Coordinates of C-alpha atoms in Angstrom, one line a residue:
M59 CA 26.3 -59.5 -31.2
N60 CA 24.2 -57.2 -33.1
E61 CA 20.4 -57.2 -33.4
T62 CA 20.4 -58.9 -36.9
S63 CA 22.4 -62.0 -35.5
T64 CA 20.2 -62.3 -32.5
N65 CA 17.1 -62.2 -35.1
I66 CA 18.8 -65.0 -37.0
V67 CA 19.7 -67.2 -33.6
N68 CA 16.0 -66.3 -32.3
G69 CA 14.4 -67.7 -35.5
T70 CA 12.4 -64.3 -36.0
S71 CA 13.7 -63.1 -39.2
W72 CA 12.3 -65.9 -41.3
R73 CA 8.7 -65.9 -39.6
I74 CA 7.2 -62.9 -41.3
P75 CA 8.0 -63.3 -44.7
F76 CA 7.3 -67.4 -44.6
T77 CA 3.9 -66.5 -43.0
F78 CA 3.2 -64.0 -46.2
A79 CA 4.5 -66.3 -48.6
W80 CA 2.8 -69.4 -47.3
F81 CA -0.5 -67.8 -46.6
G82 CA -0.4 -65.4 -49.3
S83 CA -0.2 -67.8 -52.0
T84 CA -2.8 -70.1 -50.4
S85 CA -5.1 -67.3 -50.4
I86 CA -4.4 -66.2 -54.1
V87 CA -4.7 -70.0 -55.2
I88 CA -8.0 -70.5 -53.4
V89 CA -9.6 -67.6 -55.2
I90 CA -8.5 -68.4 -58.7
F91 CA -9.6 -72.1 -58.8
N92 CA -12.6 -71.2 -57.2
T93 CA -13.1 -68.1 -59.4
G94 CA -12.8 -70.7 -62.3
I95 CA -15.6 -72.8 -61.1
C96 CA -18.0 -69.8 -60.6
V97 CA -17.1 -68.9 -64.3
L98 CA -17.6 -72.4 -65.8
F99 CA -20.7 -72.5 -64.2
W100 CA -22.2 -69.4 -65.4
T101 CA -20.4 -69.7 -69.1
Q102 CA -21.0 -73.5 -69.9
R103 CA -24.9 -74.1 -70.0
R104 CA -24.6 -78.1 -69.4
L105 CA -23.0 -77.1 -66.3
R106 CA -26.1 -75.4 -65.1
S107 CA -28.0 -77.8 -63.1
T108 CA -29.5 -78.1 -59.5
G109 CA -26.7 -80.3 -58.6
N110 CA -24.0 -77.9 -59.6
L111 CA -25.3 -75.1 -57.6
F112 CA -24.0 -76.9 -54.7
F113 CA -20.6 -76.6 -55.8
V114 CA -20.8 -72.9 -56.9
N115 CA -22.1 -72.6 -53.2
L116 CA -18.8 -73.9 -52.0
A117 CA -16.8 -72.1 -54.2
I118 CA -18.4 -68.8 -53.2
A119 CA -17.8 -69.8 -49.6
D120 CA -14.1 -71.0 -50.3
I121 CA -13.5 -67.2 -52.0
L122 CA -14.8 -65.6 -48.8
V123 CA -12.2 -67.7 -46.6
G124 CA -9.4 -66.4 -49.3
F125 CA -10.3 -62.9 -49.1
V126 CA -11.4 -62.5 -45.6
A127 CA -10.4 -65.3 -43.2
I128 CA -6.5 -65.8 -44.5
P129 CA -5.8 -62.1 -44.8
W130 CA -6.9 -61.9 -40.9
K131 CA -4.9 -64.8 -40.3
I132 CA -1.7 -63.3 -41.8
L133 CA -2.5 -60.3 -39.7
Y134 CA -2.7 -62.5 -36.6
F135 CA 0.5 -64.4 -37.1
V136 CA 2.4 -61.3 -38.1
L137 CA 1.6 -59.2 -35.2
S138 CA 2.8 -61.2 -32.6
P139 CA 2.0 -60.7 -29.7
A140 CA -1.6 -59.9 -31.0
P141 CA -3.4 -57.1 -30.3
F142 CA -6.4 -57.5 -27.6
W143 CA -9.1 -56.5 -30.0
L144 CA -7.3 -58.7 -32.9
V145 CA -7.8 -62.2 -31.3
P146 CA -11.4 -62.0 -30.9
V147 CA -11.9 -60.9 -34.3
V148 CA -9.9 -63.6 -35.9
T149 CA -11.9 -66.0 -34.1
V150 CA -15.4 -64.6 -35.1
V151 CA -14.7 -64.4 -38.7
D152 CA -12.9 -68.1 -38.7
Y153 CA -16.1 -69.6 -36.8
T154 CA -18.5 -67.6 -39.4
L155 CA -17.1 -68.7 -42.3
C156 CA -16.7 -72.1 -41.3
L157 CA -20.6 -72.1 -40.0
S158 CA -21.1 -71.4 -43.6
F159 CA -19.4 -74.1 -45.1
L160 CA -21.3 -76.4 -42.4
S161 CA -24.9 -74.6 -43.6
I162 CA -24.2 -75.4 -46.9
C163 CA -23.2 -78.9 -46.5
A164 CA -26.2 -79.1 -44.2
L165 CA -28.8 -77.9 -46.7
R166 CA -27.8 -80.1 -49.2

């Protein structure tokens, strides 16, 4: 049995492309839609209210998740087993961005 067939049997040949496709497309969709929300807020004068500023803050936090947290997760899932330095970095990035969501909601 050669190396390619053992990878297919063990299930590792599909994992890396699937991880890139799933998390990459999710990241792109998050960034595009939330950038659209920010653009609408700044271009449409009637949307510029204090209440809608809350949605812009959430959109900016989502953009950070799409640009920062999800690429770190891709790296974390692709490098298996993950290097020692990567596990705490991914955890800190995830918790920091989640706390930014909670702080925005708490201030509202």
